[in-house]
mmCIF file of C-alpha atoms and ligand atoms in Angstrom:
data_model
loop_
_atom_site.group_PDB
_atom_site.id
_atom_site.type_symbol
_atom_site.label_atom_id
_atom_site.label_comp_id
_atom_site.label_asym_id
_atom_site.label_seq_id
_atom_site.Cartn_x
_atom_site.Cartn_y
_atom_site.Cartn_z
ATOM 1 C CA UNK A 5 -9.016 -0.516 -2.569
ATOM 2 C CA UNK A 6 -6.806 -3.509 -3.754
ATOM 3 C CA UNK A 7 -3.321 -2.669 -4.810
ATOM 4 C CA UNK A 8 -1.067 -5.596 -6.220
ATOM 5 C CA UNK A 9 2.611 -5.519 -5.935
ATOM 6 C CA UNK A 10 4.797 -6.647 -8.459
ATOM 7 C CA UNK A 11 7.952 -6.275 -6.724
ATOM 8 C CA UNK A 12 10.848 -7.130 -8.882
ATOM 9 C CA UNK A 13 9.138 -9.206 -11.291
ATOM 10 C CA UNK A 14 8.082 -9.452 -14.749
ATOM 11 C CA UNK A 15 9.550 -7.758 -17.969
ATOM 12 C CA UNK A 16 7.406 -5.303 -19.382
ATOM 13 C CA UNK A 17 6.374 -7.502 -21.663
ATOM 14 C CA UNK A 18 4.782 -9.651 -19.283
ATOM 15 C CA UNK A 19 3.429 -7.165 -17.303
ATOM 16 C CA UNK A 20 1.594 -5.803 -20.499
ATOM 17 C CA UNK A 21 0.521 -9.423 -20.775
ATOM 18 C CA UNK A 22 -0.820 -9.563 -17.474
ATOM 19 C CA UNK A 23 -2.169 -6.325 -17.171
ATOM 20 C CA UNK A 24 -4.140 -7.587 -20.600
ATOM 21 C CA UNK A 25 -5.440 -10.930 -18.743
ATOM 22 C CA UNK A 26 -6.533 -8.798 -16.000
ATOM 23 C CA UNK A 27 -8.774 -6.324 -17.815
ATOM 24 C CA UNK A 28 -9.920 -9.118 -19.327
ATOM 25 C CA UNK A 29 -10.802 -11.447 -16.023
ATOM 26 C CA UNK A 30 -11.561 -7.805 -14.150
ATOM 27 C CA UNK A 31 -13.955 -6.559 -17.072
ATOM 28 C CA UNK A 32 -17.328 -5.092 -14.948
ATOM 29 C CA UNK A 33 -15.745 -4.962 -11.753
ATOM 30 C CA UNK A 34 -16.858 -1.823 -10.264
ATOM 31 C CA UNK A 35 -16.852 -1.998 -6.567
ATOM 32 C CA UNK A 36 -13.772 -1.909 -5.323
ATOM 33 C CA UNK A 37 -10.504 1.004 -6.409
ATOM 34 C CA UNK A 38 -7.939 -1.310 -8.407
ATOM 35 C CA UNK A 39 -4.033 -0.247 -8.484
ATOM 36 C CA UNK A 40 -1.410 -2.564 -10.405
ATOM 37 C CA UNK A 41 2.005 -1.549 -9.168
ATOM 38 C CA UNK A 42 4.217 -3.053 -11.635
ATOM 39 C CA UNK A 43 8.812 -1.927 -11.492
ATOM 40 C CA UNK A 44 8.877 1.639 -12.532
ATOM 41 C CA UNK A 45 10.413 0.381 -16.292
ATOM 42 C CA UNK A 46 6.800 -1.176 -16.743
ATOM 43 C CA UNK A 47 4.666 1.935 -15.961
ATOM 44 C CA UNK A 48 4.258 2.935 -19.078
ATOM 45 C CA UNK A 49 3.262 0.257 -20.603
ATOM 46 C CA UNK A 50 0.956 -1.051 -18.122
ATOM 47 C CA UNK A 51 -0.269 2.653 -18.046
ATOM 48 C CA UNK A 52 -0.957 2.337 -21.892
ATOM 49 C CA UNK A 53 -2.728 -1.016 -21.487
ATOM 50 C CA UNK A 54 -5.016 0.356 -18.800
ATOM 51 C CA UNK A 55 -5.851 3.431 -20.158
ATOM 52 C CA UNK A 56 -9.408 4.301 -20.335
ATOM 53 C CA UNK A 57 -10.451 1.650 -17.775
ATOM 54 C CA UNK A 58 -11.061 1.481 -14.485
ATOM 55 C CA UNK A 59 -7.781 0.429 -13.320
ATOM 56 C CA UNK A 60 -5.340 2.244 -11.889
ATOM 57 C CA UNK A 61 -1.952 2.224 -11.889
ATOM 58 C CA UNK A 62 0.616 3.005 -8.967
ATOM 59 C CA UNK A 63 4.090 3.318 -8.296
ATOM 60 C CA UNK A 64 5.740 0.841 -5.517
ATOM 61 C CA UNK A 65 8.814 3.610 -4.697
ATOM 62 C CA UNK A 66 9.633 7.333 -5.147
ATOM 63 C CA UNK A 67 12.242 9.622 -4.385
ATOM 64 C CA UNK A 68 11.411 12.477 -1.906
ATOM 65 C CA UNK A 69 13.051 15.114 -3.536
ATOM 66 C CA UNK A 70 11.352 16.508 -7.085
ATOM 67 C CA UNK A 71 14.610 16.653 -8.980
ATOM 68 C CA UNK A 72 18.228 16.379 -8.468
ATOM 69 C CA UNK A 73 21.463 14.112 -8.754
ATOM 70 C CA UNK A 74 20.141 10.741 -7.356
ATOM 71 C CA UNK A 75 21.450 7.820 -9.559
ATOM 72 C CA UNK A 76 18.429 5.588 -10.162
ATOM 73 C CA UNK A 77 15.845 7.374 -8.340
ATOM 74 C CA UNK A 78 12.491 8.748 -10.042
ATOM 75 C CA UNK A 79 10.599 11.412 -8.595
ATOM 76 C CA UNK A 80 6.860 12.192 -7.798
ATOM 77 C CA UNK A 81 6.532 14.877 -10.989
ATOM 78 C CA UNK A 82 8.453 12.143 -13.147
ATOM 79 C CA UNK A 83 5.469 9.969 -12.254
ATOM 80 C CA UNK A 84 2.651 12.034 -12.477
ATOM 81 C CA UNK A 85 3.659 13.292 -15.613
ATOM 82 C CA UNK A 86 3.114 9.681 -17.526
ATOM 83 C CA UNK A 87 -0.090 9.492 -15.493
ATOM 84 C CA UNK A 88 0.768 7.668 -12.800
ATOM 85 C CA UNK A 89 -1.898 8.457 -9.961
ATOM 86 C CA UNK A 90 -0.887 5.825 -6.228
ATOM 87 C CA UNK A 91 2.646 5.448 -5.150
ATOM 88 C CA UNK A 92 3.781 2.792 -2.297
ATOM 89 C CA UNK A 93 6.065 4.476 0.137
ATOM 90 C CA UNK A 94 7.916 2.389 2.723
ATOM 91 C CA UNK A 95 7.433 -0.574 2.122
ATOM 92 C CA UNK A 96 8.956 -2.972 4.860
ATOM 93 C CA UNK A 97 11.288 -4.483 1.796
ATOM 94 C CA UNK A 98 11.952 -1.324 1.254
ATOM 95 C CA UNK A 99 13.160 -0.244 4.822
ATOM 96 C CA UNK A 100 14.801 -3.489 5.494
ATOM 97 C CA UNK A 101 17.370 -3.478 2.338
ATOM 98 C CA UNK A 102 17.525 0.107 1.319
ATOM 99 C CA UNK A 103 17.519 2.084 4.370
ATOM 100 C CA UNK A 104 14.379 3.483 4.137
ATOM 101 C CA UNK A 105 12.974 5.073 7.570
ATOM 102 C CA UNK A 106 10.109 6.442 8.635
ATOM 103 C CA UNK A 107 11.701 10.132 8.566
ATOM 104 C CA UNK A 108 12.345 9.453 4.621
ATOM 105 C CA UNK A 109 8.781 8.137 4.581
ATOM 106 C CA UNK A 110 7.514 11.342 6.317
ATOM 107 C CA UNK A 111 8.880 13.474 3.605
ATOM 108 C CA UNK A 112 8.278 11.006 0.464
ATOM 109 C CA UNK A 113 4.798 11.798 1.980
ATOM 110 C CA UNK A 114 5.187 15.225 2.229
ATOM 111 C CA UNK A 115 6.123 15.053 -1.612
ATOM 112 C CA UNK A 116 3.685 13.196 -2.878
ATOM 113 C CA UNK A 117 0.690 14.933 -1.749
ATOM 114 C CA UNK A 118 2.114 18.141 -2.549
ATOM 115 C CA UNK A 119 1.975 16.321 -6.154
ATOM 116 C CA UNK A 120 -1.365 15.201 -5.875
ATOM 117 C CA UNK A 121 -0.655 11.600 -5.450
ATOM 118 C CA UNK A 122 -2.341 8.838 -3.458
ATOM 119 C CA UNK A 123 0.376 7.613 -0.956
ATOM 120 C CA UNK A 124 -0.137 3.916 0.199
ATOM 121 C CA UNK A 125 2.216 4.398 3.399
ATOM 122 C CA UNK A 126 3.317 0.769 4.926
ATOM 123 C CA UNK A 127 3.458 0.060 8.747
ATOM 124 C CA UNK A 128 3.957 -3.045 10.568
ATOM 125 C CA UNK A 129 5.617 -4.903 12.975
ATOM 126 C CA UNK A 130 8.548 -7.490 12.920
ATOM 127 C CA UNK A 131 8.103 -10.854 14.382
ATOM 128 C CA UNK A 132 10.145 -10.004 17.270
ATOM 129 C CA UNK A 133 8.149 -6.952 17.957
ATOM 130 C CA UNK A 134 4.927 -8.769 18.084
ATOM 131 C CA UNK A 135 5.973 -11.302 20.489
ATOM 132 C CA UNK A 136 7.554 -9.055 22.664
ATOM 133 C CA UNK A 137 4.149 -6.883 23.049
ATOM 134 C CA UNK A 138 5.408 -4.423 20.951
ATOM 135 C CA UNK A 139 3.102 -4.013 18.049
ATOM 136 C CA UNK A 140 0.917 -1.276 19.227
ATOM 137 C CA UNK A 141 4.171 0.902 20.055
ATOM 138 C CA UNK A 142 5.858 0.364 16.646
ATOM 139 C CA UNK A 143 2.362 0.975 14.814
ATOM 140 C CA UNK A 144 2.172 4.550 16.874
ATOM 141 C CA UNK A 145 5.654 5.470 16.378
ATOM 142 C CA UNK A 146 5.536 4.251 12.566
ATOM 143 C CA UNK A 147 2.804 6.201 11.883
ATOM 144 C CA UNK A 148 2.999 9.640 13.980
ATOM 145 C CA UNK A 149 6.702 9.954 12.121
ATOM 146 C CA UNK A 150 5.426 9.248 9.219
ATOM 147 C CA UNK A 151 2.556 12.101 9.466
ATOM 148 C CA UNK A 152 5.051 14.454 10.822
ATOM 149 C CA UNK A 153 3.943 18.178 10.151
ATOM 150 C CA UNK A 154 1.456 16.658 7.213
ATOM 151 C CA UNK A 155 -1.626 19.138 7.385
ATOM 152 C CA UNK A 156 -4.847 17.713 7.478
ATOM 153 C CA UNK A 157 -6.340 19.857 4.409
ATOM 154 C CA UNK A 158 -3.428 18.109 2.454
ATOM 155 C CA UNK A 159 -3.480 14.336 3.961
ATOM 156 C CA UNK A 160 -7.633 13.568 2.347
ATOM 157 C CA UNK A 161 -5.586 11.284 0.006
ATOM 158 C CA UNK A 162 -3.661 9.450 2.223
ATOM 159 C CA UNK A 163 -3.967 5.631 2.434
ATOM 160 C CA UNK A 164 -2.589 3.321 5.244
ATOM 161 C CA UNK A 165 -1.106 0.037 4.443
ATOM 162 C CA UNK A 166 -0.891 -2.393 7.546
ATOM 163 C CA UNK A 167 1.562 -4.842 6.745
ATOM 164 C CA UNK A 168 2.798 -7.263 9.618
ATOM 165 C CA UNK A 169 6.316 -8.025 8.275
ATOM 166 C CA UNK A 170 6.169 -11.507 9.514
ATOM 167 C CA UNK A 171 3.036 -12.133 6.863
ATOM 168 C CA UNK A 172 4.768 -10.587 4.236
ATOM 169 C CA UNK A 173 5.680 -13.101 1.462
ATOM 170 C CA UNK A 174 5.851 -15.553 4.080
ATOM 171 C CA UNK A 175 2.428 -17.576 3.757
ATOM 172 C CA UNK A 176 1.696 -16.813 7.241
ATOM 173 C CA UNK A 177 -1.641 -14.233 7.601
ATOM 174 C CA UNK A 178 -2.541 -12.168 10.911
ATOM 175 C CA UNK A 179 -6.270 -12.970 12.030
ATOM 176 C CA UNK A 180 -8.702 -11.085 11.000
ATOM 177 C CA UNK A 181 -9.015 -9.808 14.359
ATOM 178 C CA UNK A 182 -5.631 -9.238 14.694
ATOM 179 C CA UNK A 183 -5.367 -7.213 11.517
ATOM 180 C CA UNK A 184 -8.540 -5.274 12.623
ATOM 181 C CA UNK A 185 -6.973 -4.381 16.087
ATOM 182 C CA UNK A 186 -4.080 -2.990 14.414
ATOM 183 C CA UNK A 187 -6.142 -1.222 12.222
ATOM 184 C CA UNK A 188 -7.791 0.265 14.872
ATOM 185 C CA UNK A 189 -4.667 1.779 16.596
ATOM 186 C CA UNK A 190 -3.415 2.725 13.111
ATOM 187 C CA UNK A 191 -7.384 4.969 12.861
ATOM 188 C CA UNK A 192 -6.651 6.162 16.276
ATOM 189 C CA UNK A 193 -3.347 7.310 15.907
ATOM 190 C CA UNK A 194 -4.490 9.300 13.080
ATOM 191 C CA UNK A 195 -7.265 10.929 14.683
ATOM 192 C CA UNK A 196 -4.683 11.891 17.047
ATOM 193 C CA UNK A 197 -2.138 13.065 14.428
ATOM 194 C CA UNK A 198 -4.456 14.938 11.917
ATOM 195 C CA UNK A 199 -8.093 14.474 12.589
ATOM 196 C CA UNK A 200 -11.148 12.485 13.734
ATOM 197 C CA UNK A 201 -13.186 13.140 10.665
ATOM 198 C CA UNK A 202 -10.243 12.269 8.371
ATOM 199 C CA UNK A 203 -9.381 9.110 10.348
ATOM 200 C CA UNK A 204 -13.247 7.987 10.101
ATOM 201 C CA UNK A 205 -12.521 8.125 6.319
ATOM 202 C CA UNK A 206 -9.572 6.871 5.819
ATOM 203 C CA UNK A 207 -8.847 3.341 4.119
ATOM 204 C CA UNK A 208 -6.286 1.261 5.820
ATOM 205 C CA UNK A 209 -5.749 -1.506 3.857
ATOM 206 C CA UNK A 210 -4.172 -5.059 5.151
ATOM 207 C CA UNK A 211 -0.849 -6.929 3.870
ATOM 208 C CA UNK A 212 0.717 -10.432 4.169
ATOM 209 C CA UNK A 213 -0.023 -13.623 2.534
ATOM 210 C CA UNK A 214 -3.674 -12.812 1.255
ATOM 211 C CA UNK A 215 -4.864 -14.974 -1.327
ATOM 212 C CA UNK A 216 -8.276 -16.292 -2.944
ATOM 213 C CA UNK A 217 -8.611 -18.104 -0.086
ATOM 214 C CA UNK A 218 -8.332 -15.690 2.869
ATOM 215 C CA UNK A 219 -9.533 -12.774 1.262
ATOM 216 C CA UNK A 220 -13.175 -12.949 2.101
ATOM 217 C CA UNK A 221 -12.561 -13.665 6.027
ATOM 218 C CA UNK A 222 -9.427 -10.367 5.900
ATOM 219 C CA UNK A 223 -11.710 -8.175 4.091
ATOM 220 C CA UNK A 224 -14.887 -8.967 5.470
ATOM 221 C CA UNK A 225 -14.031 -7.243 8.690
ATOM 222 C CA UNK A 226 -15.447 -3.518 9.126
ATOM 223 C CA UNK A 227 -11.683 -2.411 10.048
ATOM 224 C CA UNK A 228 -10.538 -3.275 6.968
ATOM 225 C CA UNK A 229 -10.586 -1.310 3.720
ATOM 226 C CA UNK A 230 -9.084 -3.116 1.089
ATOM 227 C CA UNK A 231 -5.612 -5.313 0.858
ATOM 228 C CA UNK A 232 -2.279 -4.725 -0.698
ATOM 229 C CA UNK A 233 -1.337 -8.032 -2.606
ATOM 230 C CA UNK A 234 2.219 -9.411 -3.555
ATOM 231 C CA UNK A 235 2.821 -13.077 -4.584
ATOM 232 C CA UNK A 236 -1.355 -13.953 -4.966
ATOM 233 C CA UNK A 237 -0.996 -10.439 -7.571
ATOM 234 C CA UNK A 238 1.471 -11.615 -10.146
ATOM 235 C CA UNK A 239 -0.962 -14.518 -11.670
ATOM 236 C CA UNK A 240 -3.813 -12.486 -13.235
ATOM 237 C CA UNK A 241 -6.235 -15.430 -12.117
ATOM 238 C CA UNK A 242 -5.323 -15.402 -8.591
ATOM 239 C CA UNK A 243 -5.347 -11.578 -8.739
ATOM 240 C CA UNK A 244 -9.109 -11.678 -10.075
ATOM 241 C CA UNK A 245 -9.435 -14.376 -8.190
ATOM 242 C CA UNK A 246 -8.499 -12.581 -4.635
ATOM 243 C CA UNK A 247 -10.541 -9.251 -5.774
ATOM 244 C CA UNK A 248 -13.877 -11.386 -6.625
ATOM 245 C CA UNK A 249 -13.359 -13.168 -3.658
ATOM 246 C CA UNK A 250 -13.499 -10.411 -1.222
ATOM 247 C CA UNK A 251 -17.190 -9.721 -1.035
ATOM 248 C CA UNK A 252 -18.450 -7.843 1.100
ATOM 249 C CA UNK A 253 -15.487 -5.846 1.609
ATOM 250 C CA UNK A 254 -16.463 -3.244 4.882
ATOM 251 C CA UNK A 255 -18.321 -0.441 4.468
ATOM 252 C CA UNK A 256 -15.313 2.542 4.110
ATOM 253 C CA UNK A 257 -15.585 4.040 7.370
HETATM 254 C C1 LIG B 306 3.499 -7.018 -0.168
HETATM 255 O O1 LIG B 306 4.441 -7.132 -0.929
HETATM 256 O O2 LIG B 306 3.113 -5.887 0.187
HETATM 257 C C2 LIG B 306 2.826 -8.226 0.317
HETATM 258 C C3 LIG B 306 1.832 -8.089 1.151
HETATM 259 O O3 LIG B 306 3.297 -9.425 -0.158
HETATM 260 P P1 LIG B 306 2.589 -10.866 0.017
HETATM 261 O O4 LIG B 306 1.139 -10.684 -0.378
HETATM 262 O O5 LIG B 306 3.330 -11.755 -0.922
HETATM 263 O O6 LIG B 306 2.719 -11.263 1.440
#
């Protein structure tokens, strides 16, 4: 899988335009699972442009509850309802300026597989963390909160995002062996957490700073399923650039 993040960016009439290029540049791609993220006011329109294809399109927030008074929230049945089939849920931007935590993260979760959603859930370490020995800890503790009382029969969707904040937006990229150790504590902690068979399948996919460039090397690794893209995602040709690029993406465990 390769999700792109749009963050805050783009009207929705550039992210119609984009979404255009990229079917466009993307045309015969099969191999790997595409999601565009694009600011909820664009969904629909990117949704429209991509219909029929075989991109997908995801959501980069969601509220937890289904309905209810929460100013400028949307919820999972909101989403699902235009067609809307991945969702990001805590996202480190997301924890860091609007006090998301990995107990509203456990029940976003909860929510959107009880909606049928794909949930990309974030994890990852601050800088401070990792030089202090840390990561491994914070990785566990992100993600056993996060699956808190999530039943394996329910979690088959569920994708893991490992994103080292430190990498995020910041043109700084963890080794490939780094981001496969982490991956492999993320795949063990599952197994612990729901089960070994599920763990073997799921995709984890790494974050931070991967472009054209680096994309090959990240996603080359066996540990790694697939990457969730920010700044390299809003140029369509970087975007096709980075997806072409990573050949010989692992084998999904
Ligand atoms: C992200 O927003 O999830 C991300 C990984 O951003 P960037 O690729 O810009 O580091």
């Amino acid at each position: 899988m390769i999700a792109a993040n749009w963050k805050m960016y783009k009207t929705p009439a550039e992210a119609r335009a984009c979404a255009t290029a990229l079917l466009r540049l993307l045309a015969g791609h099969e191999r790997d699972e595409i999601v565009i993220c694009p600011p909820s006011i664009s969904l629909s329109i990117v949704l429209d442009t991509l219909s029929g294809t075989g991109l997908a399109v995801g959501a980069q927030n969601m509220h937890f509850a289904e309905e209810g008074a929460y100013t400028g929230e949307i919820s999972a049945p909101m989403l699902t309802s235009i067609g809307v089939t991945h969702v990001i849920l805590g996202h480190s931007e997301r924890r860091l300026y609007f006090n998301e935590t990995d107990e509203t993260v456990n029940q976003k979760l909860h929510t959107a597989l009880k909606h049928g959603l794909t949930p990309i859930v974030c994890v990852g370490e601050v800088l401070e963390q990792r030089e202090k020995g840390l990561t491994e800890e914070v990785l566990i503790r992100q993600v056993a909160r996060a699956l808190r009382d999530i039943s394996p029969d329910r979690a088959q969707p569920l994708v893991i995002a490992y994103e080292p904040v430190w990498a995020i937006g910041t043109g700084k990229t963890a080794t490939p062996e780094m981001a496969a150790q982490a991956h492999g504590i993320i795949r063990g902690e599952v197994a612990r957490r729901l089960d070994r068979r599920l763990a073997d399948h799921l995709r984890i996919l790494y974050g931070g700073s991967v472009r054209p460039d680096n994309a090959s090397s990240l996603l080359n690794q066996a540990e790694i399923d697939g990457a969730l893209v920010g700044g390299a995602s809003l140029k369509p040709e970087s975007f096709a650039e980075l997806v072409k690029h990573g050949s010989g993406i692992g084998d999904p465990a």
